[in-house]
XYZ file of C-alpha atoms in Angstrom:
641
model
C -18.299 -3.120 42.743
C -19.861 -0.993 40.652
C -23.722 -0.554 39.940
C -25.475 -0.519 36.383
C -28.411 1.401 38.086
C -26.994 3.380 40.984
C -30.058 5.520 41.134
C -31.924 2.484 42.569
C -29.735 2.896 45.640
C -31.741 5.699 46.898
C -34.011 2.925 47.953
C -32.120 2.058 50.974
C -33.672 5.127 52.583
C -36.730 2.499 52.922
C -34.766 0.716 55.448
C -35.749 3.802 57.838
C -39.406 2.178 57.907
C -38.965 -0.923 59.709
C -36.140 0.720 62.221
C -39.279 3.270 62.993
C -41.720 0.432 63.275
C -39.283 -1.419 65.692
C -38.907 1.541 67.669
C -42.509 2.327 68.071
C -42.803 -1.722 69.314
C -40.128 -1.229 71.740
C -41.437 1.829 73.366
C -41.020 1.943 77.182
C -43.972 1.235 79.223
C -44.091 1.783 83.118
C -43.726 -0.795 86.011
C -46.906 -1.580 88.529
C -45.926 -4.610 91.469
C -48.368 -6.492 92.567
C -47.931 -8.450 95.691
C -49.696 -11.366 94.890
C -47.899 -11.639 91.723
C -44.505 -10.733 93.342
C -43.207 -14.561 92.908
C -43.742 -14.087 88.782
C -41.510 -11.192 88.758
C -38.184 -13.310 87.676
C -40.341 -14.880 84.990
C -41.263 -11.503 83.370
C -38.103 -10.074 83.687
C -36.644 -13.310 81.488
C -40.099 -13.234 79.231
C -39.375 -9.436 78.508
C -35.601 -10.003 77.484
C -36.692 -13.121 75.279
C -39.087 -10.602 73.629
C -36.645 -7.601 72.569
C -33.899 -10.549 71.426
C -36.541 -11.501 68.751
C -37.306 -8.245 68.012
C -34.085 -7.135 67.059
C -33.188 -10.277 65.276
C -36.372 -9.689 63.262
C -35.224 -6.224 62.438
C -31.700 -7.315 61.303
C -32.921 -9.886 58.687
C -35.794 -7.350 57.426
C -33.388 -4.711 57.300
C -30.854 -7.341 55.232
C -33.665 -8.879 53.098
C -34.489 -5.259 51.877
C -31.091 -4.226 51.531
C -30.572 -6.972 49.358
C -33.301 -6.448 47.155
C -32.496 -2.920 46.773
C -28.768 -4.089 45.650
C -30.065 -6.837 43.652
C -32.351 -4.009 41.496
C -29.038 -1.679 41.142
C -27.514 -5.158 39.163
C -23.885 -4.796 40.976
C -20.948 -6.285 38.835
C -17.127 -6.539 39.059
C -15.406 -5.709 35.843
C -12.115 -4.313 34.545
C -13.174 -1.208 33.639
C -16.373 0.822 33.769
C -17.352 -0.946 30.522
C -21.020 -1.130 30.779
C -21.135 2.715 30.972
C -18.730 3.138 28.428
C -19.098 2.496 24.499
C -17.057 -0.159 22.829
C -15.419 0.606 19.186
C -13.615 -2.273 17.384
C -11.696 -1.336 14.173
C -10.064 -4.324 12.413
C -7.401 -4.575 9.810
C -7.164 -7.757 7.673
C -4.279 -8.166 5.436
C -5.018 -9.735 2.091
C -2.030 -8.976 0.161
C -0.313 -11.820 -1.062
C 1.985 -12.945 0.920
C -1.024 -14.146 3.349
C -1.461 -17.027 0.495
C 1.646 -18.769 2.964
C 0.604 -21.759 4.801
C 0.251 -22.010 8.405
C -0.833 -25.177 10.490
C -4.166 -24.661 9.685
C -4.215 -23.789 6.031
C -3.633 -20.251 4.370
C -3.136 -17.462 6.892
C -6.159 -15.229 5.298
C -8.598 -18.126 4.822
C -7.709 -19.083 8.808
C -8.062 -15.989 9.888
C -11.570 -14.966 8.396
C -12.716 -18.588 9.669
C -11.729 -17.353 13.364
C -12.788 -14.047 12.998
C -16.525 -15.484 11.914
C -16.199 -17.889 14.863
C -14.863 -15.721 17.540
C -16.494 -12.181 16.864
C -20.202 -11.565 18.351
C -22.605 -11.741 14.800
C -24.470 -8.788 16.294
C -21.643 -6.666 17.621
C -20.925 -3.427 15.581
C -17.423 -3.651 14.391
C -15.532 -1.943 11.321
C -13.203 -3.916 8.983
C -10.979 -2.738 6.500
C -8.322 -4.700 4.164
C -5.716 -3.305 1.352
C -8.752 -3.286 -1.020
C -12.211 -2.878 0.802
C -13.714 -1.238 3.884
C -16.942 -2.229 5.783
C -17.611 0.548 8.343
C -20.164 0.328 11.364
C -21.141 -3.133 10.642
C -21.426 -6.817 11.856
C -19.700 -9.565 11.063
C -23.138 -11.791 10.326
C -23.707 -8.877 7.613
C -20.297 -8.978 5.719
C -20.240 -13.017 6.512
C -20.259 -13.706 2.450
C -18.133 -10.676 1.336
C -15.250 -11.929 4.108
C -15.399 -15.661 2.647
C -15.331 -14.570 -0.743
C -12.023 -11.641 -0.324
C -9.600 -12.107 -2.992
C -5.793 -11.703 -2.223
C -4.235 -8.215 -3.789
C -1.006 -7.084 -5.034
C -1.664 -3.769 -2.868
C -0.130 -3.804 0.507
C -0.681 -0.431 2.651
C 2.442 0.384 5.083
C 1.870 -0.220 8.514
C 1.756 3.239 9.438
C -0.833 3.947 6.751
C -3.331 1.192 8.096
C -2.766 2.695 11.562
C -3.797 6.203 9.977
C -6.295 4.727 7.891
C -7.924 2.707 10.766
C -7.933 6.008 12.828
C -10.580 7.501 10.621
C -12.971 4.891 11.160
C -12.945 5.489 14.703
C -15.736 8.002 16.238
C -15.290 11.434 17.791
C -16.259 10.350 20.883
C -13.701 11.106 23.793
C -15.214 8.611 26.384
C -15.514 5.144 24.358
C -13.066 2.261 24.531
C -11.665 2.136 21.037
C -9.731 -1.059 20.033
C -7.528 -1.065 16.738
C -6.503 -4.968 15.775
C -3.967 -5.439 12.967
C -4.073 -8.731 11.628
C -1.069 -9.507 9.344
C 2.019 -11.480 8.764
C 4.110 -7.890 9.107
C 6.396 -8.824 5.854
C 9.414 -7.024 6.281
C 9.384 -4.889 3.055
C 10.013 -1.672 4.860
C 11.197 -0.178 8.330
C 8.310 -0.635 10.887
C 7.909 2.584 12.379
C 4.955 3.035 14.087
C 3.976 6.315 16.511
C 1.448 5.422 19.237
C -1.593 7.065 19.716
C -3.112 7.487 23.526
C -6.974 7.782 21.801
C -6.849 4.282 20.955
C -5.187 0.676 21.724
C -3.153 -0.574 18.852
C -2.932 -4.698 18.965
C -0.970 -6.795 16.563
C -2.172 -10.383 16.060
C 1.317 -11.604 13.967
C 0.175 -14.998 11.632
C 3.390 -16.792 10.392
C 3.665 -19.409 7.815
C 4.446 -23.076 8.733
C 7.735 -22.706 6.839
C 9.548 -19.567 4.747
C 10.032 -21.154 1.260
C 9.316 -20.268 -1.439
C 10.314 -20.022 -5.241
C 9.432 -17.181 -7.436
C 9.779 -16.147 -10.910
C 11.396 -12.800 -10.113
C 12.305 -11.149 -13.501
C 12.606 -11.427 -17.186
C 14.890 -9.631 -19.593
C 16.771 -10.271 -23.386
C 19.903 -11.386 -22.774
C 21.184 -11.876 -26.267
C 19.860 -10.733 -29.611
C 20.846 -11.433 -33.398
C 19.410 -11.764 -36.568
C 18.126 -15.213 -36.196
C 17.186 -15.496 -32.368
C 16.407 -14.072 -29.191
C 17.532 -15.004 -26.006
C 15.398 -14.266 -23.096
C 16.882 -14.841 -19.212
C 14.427 -15.819 -16.681
C 15.519 -14.943 -12.908
C 14.379 -17.462 -10.523
C 14.698 -16.762 -6.702
C 14.604 -19.079 -4.047
C 13.591 -17.852 -0.506
C 14.140 -21.035 1.293
C 16.195 -24.470 1.589
C 17.850 -25.530 -1.343
C 16.050 -27.203 -4.229
C 16.948 -29.248 -7.101
C 15.915 -29.063 -10.514
C 12.595 -26.813 -10.426
C 10.905 -27.294 -13.704
C 10.586 -23.880 -15.624
C 8.253 -23.822 -18.739
C 7.846 -21.219 -21.455
C 4.592 -20.998 -23.142
C 3.243 -18.808 -26.069
C -0.324 -18.814 -25.533
C -1.277 -22.322 -24.524
C 1.395 -23.794 -26.135
C 4.105 -24.917 -24.559
C 7.479 -24.037 -26.634
C 10.255 -24.837 -24.526
C 11.232 -26.066 -20.931
C 14.170 -26.082 -18.653
C 15.406 -27.098 -14.837
C 17.149 -25.226 -12.411
C 18.580 -25.735 -8.954
C 18.494 -23.135 -6.337
C 20.841 -22.384 -3.715
C 19.105 -21.324 -0.404
C 18.410 -17.566 -0.353
C 19.949 -17.082 -4.014
C 18.760 -16.488 -7.466
C 19.708 -18.179 -10.590
C 18.751 -17.663 -14.326
C 17.086 -19.783 -17.145
C 17.755 -18.830 -20.909
C 15.383 -19.560 -23.572
C 15.765 -19.097 -27.192
C 13.128 -17.804 -29.441
C 13.210 -17.068 -33.249
C 14.091 -13.506 -33.944
C 11.207 -11.175 -34.762
C 8.613 -13.651 -33.609
C 5.376 -12.315 -32.031
C 4.838 -14.129 -29.044
C 2.746 -14.276 -26.164
C 4.440 -15.218 -23.702
C 3.825 -17.064 -20.009
C 7.044 -18.375 -17.906
C 5.386 -21.007 -15.581
C 6.647 -23.005 -12.333
C 5.028 -25.044 -10.170
C 5.264 -24.160 -6.382
C 3.035 -24.844 -3.528
C 3.567 -21.524 -1.294
C 2.683 -18.414 -2.943
C 0.762 -18.680 -6.099
C 1.385 -15.216 -7.441
C 4.630 -15.591 -8.571
C 4.682 -19.196 -10.248
C 3.651 -16.739 -13.210
C 5.446 -14.282 -15.372
C 3.789 -12.843 -18.439
C 5.736 -10.832 -21.478
C 4.797 -10.517 -24.734
C 7.144 -9.337 -27.845
C 5.136 -7.401 -30.552
C 5.561 -6.922 -34.014
C 8.673 -4.968 -34.243
C 8.226 -0.956 -34.603
C 11.054 1.541 -35.794
C 11.283 5.223 -34.708
C 11.232 7.612 -37.489
C 14.189 10.243 -36.371
C 14.843 12.901 -38.592
C 18.227 14.699 -38.911
C 18.612 18.324 -40.211
C 22.313 19.114 -40.575
C 25.135 21.926 -41.425
C 27.722 19.519 -39.508
C 28.788 16.167 -40.138
C 26.123 13.573 -39.259
C 28.203 10.449 -39.147
C 27.606 9.885 -35.797
C 23.998 10.181 -36.050
C 23.914 7.304 -38.538
C 26.233 5.082 -36.140
C 23.817 5.656 -33.424
C 20.348 5.278 -35.251
C 20.819 2.196 -37.250
C 18.065 0.592 -39.192
C 17.197 -2.519 -37.065
C 15.677 0.162 -34.441
C 15.118 3.539 -36.291
C 14.097 5.136 -39.840
C 16.785 7.826 -40.065
C 16.227 10.630 -42.450
C 19.690 12.831 -42.495
C 18.865 15.841 -44.851
C 21.070 19.148 -45.295
C 19.133 22.212 -44.269
C 18.749 23.216 -48.118
C 17.353 19.944 -48.995
C 14.760 19.407 -46.302
C 11.388 18.329 -46.935
C 9.096 20.029 -44.865
C 6.504 17.725 -44.979
C 8.432 15.007 -43.231
C 8.939 16.545 -39.986
C 5.138 15.928 -39.175
C 5.772 12.183 -39.321
C 9.039 12.218 -37.130
C 9.166 11.093 -33.429
C 12.772 12.933 -32.975
C 13.803 15.500 -35.238
C 17.485 16.614 -34.508
C 18.858 19.962 -35.410
C 22.348 19.141 -36.180
C 24.378 22.730 -35.669
C 22.301 25.087 -37.610
C 23.847 28.526 -38.085
C 19.891 29.859 -38.510
C 17.104 28.690 -38.081
C 14.822 29.524 -40.912
C 11.317 30.850 -39.949
C 9.729 28.334 -41.771
C 11.322 25.756 -39.919
C 10.564 27.369 -36.996
C 6.683 27.446 -37.938
C 7.263 23.507 -38.409
C 8.793 22.961 -35.350
C 6.316 24.747 -33.072
C 3.635 22.542 -34.835
C 5.813 19.428 -34.369
C 6.120 20.239 -30.695
C 2.550 20.533 -30.021
C 2.044 17.031 -31.432
C 4.106 15.580 -28.734
C 7.506 15.277 -30.901
C 10.955 15.349 -29.430
C 13.421 17.547 -30.483
C 17.216 17.877 -30.020
C 18.931 21.067 -30.446
C 22.818 21.415 -31.046
C 23.927 24.904 -31.631
C 26.781 25.720 -34.417
C 30.016 27.656 -33.169
C 28.487 31.071 -34.883
C 24.777 30.537 -34.197
C 22.374 33.179 -34.992
C 21.196 33.304 -31.166
C 18.028 35.252 -32.435
C 16.531 32.475 -34.046
C 17.456 29.813 -31.750
C 16.096 32.061 -28.829
C 13.163 32.317 -30.809
C 12.589 28.326 -30.728
C 13.543 27.908 -27.059
C 11.260 30.589 -25.584
C 8.546 28.530 -27.275
C 9.854 25.503 -25.472
C 10.247 27.251 -22.219
C 14.097 27.659 -22.017
C 15.574 30.889 -21.193
C 18.202 32.275 -24.103
C 21.262 31.432 -25.491
C 24.057 33.867 -24.760
C 27.460 34.540 -25.551
C 29.874 33.847 -22.878
C 33.673 35.447 -23.468
C 35.255 32.922 -21.681
C 37.927 30.990 -24.010
C 39.240 28.495 -21.804
C 38.601 24.834 -22.551
C 35.702 23.522 -20.068
C 35.487 19.919 -19.020
C 31.781 18.484 -18.707
C 32.223 16.865 -15.177
C 28.955 16.576 -13.337
C 26.325 14.212 -14.576
C 22.624 14.054 -12.939
C 22.738 10.363 -12.374
C 19.217 10.233 -11.563
C 17.924 11.507 -14.866
C 15.581 8.958 -17.071
C 18.320 9.208 -19.614
C 20.956 7.410 -17.275
C 18.024 4.746 -16.234
C 20.075 1.351 -15.979
C 23.121 3.103 -17.526
C 25.440 3.194 -14.491
C 25.852 0.530 -11.935
C 26.823 3.137 -9.651
C 27.774 6.944 -9.214
C 30.963 7.772 -11.089
C 33.201 10.383 -10.223
C 36.515 9.506 -11.956
C 36.411 9.022 -15.571
C 37.970 10.760 -18.097
C 35.994 13.914 -18.893
C 35.037 15.182 -22.166
C 35.756 19.124 -22.624
C 34.637 21.496 -24.788
C 36.262 24.857 -26.339
C 33.514 27.506 -27.017
C 30.125 27.341 -25.199
C 26.951 29.294 -25.002
C 25.212 30.559 -21.454
C 22.198 29.615 -20.633
C 20.666 29.697 -17.215
C 18.684 27.100 -15.827
C 18.198 25.249 -12.350
C 18.434 21.653 -13.572
C 20.537 20.032 -16.133
C 21.329 16.746 -17.095
C 25.161 17.260 -17.826
C 27.271 20.466 -16.208
C 30.658 21.938 -16.909
C 33.183 22.199 -14.027
C 31.950 25.841 -13.752
C 28.501 24.416 -12.892
C 27.098 25.945 -16.079
C 24.877 23.515 -17.879
C 25.743 21.607 -21.355
C 22.969 19.435 -21.564
C 19.241 20.319 -20.522
C 15.783 18.706 -20.900
C 12.448 20.435 -21.078
C 9.347 18.423 -21.949
C 11.441 16.262 -24.149
C 13.131 18.979 -25.699
C 16.841 18.368 -25.426
C 19.668 21.573 -26.056
C 23.456 21.487 -25.878
C 24.846 24.559 -25.014
C 28.015 24.137 -26.951
C 29.010 22.575 -30.698
C 30.039 18.920 -30.292
C 31.788 18.749 -33.890
C 35.590 17.547 -33.547
C 36.705 21.096 -33.704
C 35.166 22.390 -30.627
C 34.714 19.156 -28.557
C 35.730 15.443 -28.070
C 31.913 14.464 -26.823
C 31.508 12.256 -29.633
C 34.375 10.314 -28.252
C 33.393 10.137 -24.947
C 31.350 7.229 -23.810
C 28.202 9.475 -22.766
C 27.232 10.179 -26.039
C 26.084 6.991 -26.859
C 23.570 6.168 -24.231
C 22.323 10.021 -24.043
C 21.539 10.229 -27.834
C 20.379 6.690 -28.092
C 18.030 7.025 -25.067
C 16.516 10.118 -26.371
C 15.726 8.402 -29.436
C 14.223 5.315 -27.625
C 12.562 7.768 -25.148
C 10.798 9.708 -28.096
C 8.648 6.700 -28.934
C 8.183 4.675 -25.597
C 7.307 1.401 -27.083
C 5.885 -1.071 -25.020
C 8.319 -3.242 -22.401
C 8.330 -6.904 -22.527
C 5.826 -6.192 -19.298
C 5.165 -3.790 -16.633
C 4.420 -4.011 -13.176
C 0.817 -3.562 -11.680
C 0.000 -0.774 -9.156
C 3.215 1.527 -10.533
C 2.502 4.440 -13.051
C 3.712 3.202 -16.666
C 3.695 4.868 -19.953
C 4.232 3.741 -23.027
C 3.119 4.826 -26.823
C 1.115 3.176 -29.703
C 1.870 3.998 -33.312
C -1.651 4.983 -34.696
C -3.911 7.743 -35.958
C -7.271 8.387 -34.083
C -10.101 9.820 -35.512
C -11.932 12.649 -33.491
C -13.616 11.626 -30.377
C -12.015 7.868 -30.577
C -10.127 6.523 -27.909
C -7.724 3.441 -27.287
C -8.828 0.788 -24.833
C -7.319 -2.305 -23.139
C -9.244 -5.427 -22.835
C -8.695 -9.236 -21.604
C -11.516 -11.526 -21.894
C -14.471 -9.900 -19.988
C -12.360 -6.898 -18.937
C -11.910 -4.108 -20.435
C -11.150 -0.325 -19.428
C -10.070 2.934 -21.060
C -6.367 4.163 -20.114
C -5.440 7.982 -19.674
C -4.156 9.103 -22.897
C -2.562 11.655 -24.740
C -3.389 12.030 -28.565
C -0.956 13.061 -31.852
C -0.900 13.152 -35.258
C 1.428 9.650 -35.130
C 0.992 8.316 -31.534
C -1.249 7.937 -28.617
C 0.913 7.699 -25.309
C -0.819 5.560 -22.527
C -0.751 5.681 -18.787
C -1.869 3.232 -16.495
C -1.637 2.921 -12.767
C -4.745 1.811 -11.023
C -5.881 -0.333 -13.877
C -5.722 -3.107 -14.805
C -5.965 -4.941 -11.389
C -4.681 -8.668 -12.560
C -1.669 -10.057 -14.022
C -1.811 -11.210 -17.724
C -1.529 -10.233 -21.398
C -3.976 -7.436 -22.541
C -4.737 -6.091 -25.925
C -4.685 -2.742 -27.022
C -7.439 -1.982 -29.452
C -9.093 0.849 -31.429
C -12.470 -0.233 -31.290
C -12.546 -3.812 -32.616
C -9.030 -3.528 -34.456
C -6.209 -4.872 -31.931
C -3.282 -2.922 -32.260
C -0.885 -5.087 -30.109
C -0.455 -6.648 -26.771
C 0.950 -5.482 -23.568
C 1.687 -7.790 -20.647
C 1.493 -6.697 -16.591
C 2.896 -9.178 -13.703
C 2.283 -8.292 -10.165
C 4.939 -6.924 -7.953
C 7.494 -9.569 -6.634
C 8.155 -7.732 -3.579
C 6.133 -9.993 -1.215
C 8.134 -13.011 -2.384
C 10.531 -12.830 0.005
C 9.242 -14.567 3.218
C 10.780 -12.318 5.382
C 9.003 -10.874 8.652
C 9.443 -8.340 11.455
C 9.231 -9.423 15.243
C 6.364 -7.781 16.518
C 6.575 -9.520 19.668
C 9.865 -7.769 20.283
C 8.797 -4.316 19.404
C 5.054 -4.418 20.999
C 5.471 -7.320 23.595
C 2.194 -6.109 25.681
C 0.182 -5.931 22.475
C 0.948 -8.724 20.193
C -1.032 -12.169 20.220
C -0.418 -14.909 17.792
C -3.790 -16.379 16.897
C -7.233 -14.659 16.065
C -9.029 -16.292 18.584
C -6.907 -16.419 21.277
C -6.921 -12.658 21.341
C -11.055 -12.231 21.047
C -10.944 -15.032 23.717
C -8.681 -12.824 25.898
C -10.361 -9.307 25.115
C -13.643 -11.059 25.697
C -12.499 -11.900 29.151
C -10.967 -8.612 29.981
C -14.239 -7.134 28.978
C -16.616 -9.336 30.972
C -18.798 -8.393 33.476
C -19.375 -10.471 36.566
C -23.146 -9.933 37.490
C -23.654 -9.831 41.291
C -27.842 -9.276 41.264
C -28.574 -13.193 41.703
C -26.671 -13.394 44.781
C -28.174 -10.383 46.407
C -31.623 -12.273 45.515
C -30.444 -15.237 47.318
C -29.435 -13.243 50.286
C -32.730 -11.483 50.766
C -34.804 -14.665 50.218
C -32.468 -16.203 52.523
C -32.869 -13.510 55.333
C -36.501 -13.427 54.573
C -36.530 -17.280 55.452
C -34.695 -16.653 58.371
C -37.308 -14.246 59.564
C -40.037 -16.779 59.000
C -37.867 -19.121 61.191
C -37.375 -16.456 64.061
C -41.252 -15.794 64.269
C -42.267 -19.165 64.323
C -39.979 -20.953 66.721
C -38.031 -18.194 69.027
C -40.473 -17.556 71.656
């Protein structure tokens, strides 16, 4: 038993007062015997004993009545912990990611969780609530009721360790308060769940589960085939539940239906649907399905803009036939010129310049290339067998490289080491290859670097990149190397060309860093904007003479097709889709990981928490006891002789 006001117990010293009064009334009297009343002696003795018993009974009832009143004013209670003296802090994480769209027994998981919070948490109790997108600190349910009812689903999904770290920051620094962190989520199995316990607060898990794990998602889209007349688009449809037959899949251009197909899906499998559209057609595509589970993955937006070609200038003093085969007219505008016939005015309009085995780099070309690099151009340097290293090193110095050096080793060297993580090899290899026909060179130059795309067997670099300047350390003509016959040359030079002007993809994923180029020239202080309907923002951008490089990450926030604008002029479209990580309805079994702290419903948890923190007040009982003893005293005074 505990007391809300223990200092009132000092009033128990008042019990001394009736005790002193009682002792005063029971003082001893001197006895005197009278002969004429001697026959009354037995009666007197009996009366005196009755009187003393009555006074003792009255004393006891008074003491008990006073003690009952003192205890009542001290307000005694029973509780699991000293919660009256201790301040309570409650922080709630409410997962509003897309997977919470799943239907439970009483509707969508998120909407049901919000409703139970509103119904079970006391309106005036101070709490903190945070979601993946919003934070409400030191507020009440009553104050944020409307905000919770309007809470939208988000593509952002915080890892549980990050959620716990964020929740810990919302607690005060008081050492003696009772802190409860409550995580309300479906705890989707997108990553390994590893949580470090914290002794300063208690973490409770409320795992909400859908009625079933069925979901059909439009997973991805790519161009499967392409020729002069048509483009075949492959749409990957993924099933996360039981087998389904004849799922309709529709293709729209804007709001116009242009094709329709169907697909049958096995359990936990994916399948493809292909659509054919005319080649060179500008399309604002939207692939749709109708699935009653998660809604965010029922649409897949993409767009095909007007084809843009990449400008490539090859400056040659060696055979350029391999470049003409790689940079074809359908994707590139290739200008191949001998050094002696070079038009220097062409350099500023290019996205990629290739120095093809020049013996020396003249000063006018050095100056033009410096300006070209400052404006964001890409440069490939292939040295000649007898290069003027001084002129090459002058160019390398301005691009952040160390100097080329003569190597006396004339033995044949194989190119054996590939940096598979380099962007040039994205989607090139299915796995890291260790046994293939290694290309080789006879003569090469030395260059000190810590990072290389390709290396020789002696670990010296063959191909290096820095800030979109690529340098080969050996001539690649057929007399010195068989690199032109190697399968590596195609993805390397092709991707160098494609990366020199990062044309927009079919679509991008929201929440990731996406970078692409727009071919346009901007006036002074002009900027490009990205807009859709009433939403418009200015992305991070880097402007050069011929292009603007845009980078998006935090914005936009919604999936759809957006326009890239220069003031009122619309330049092209760009599409964004939500990440499909949440489409697979697979979950952690939190009950097995944290059995003592796991709950299944919001209402039941808060009811248990209320009971745990409830106070059994006893002051009313002590008032009743005091009144009872006062009543007993009155009865004794009236009826006991």
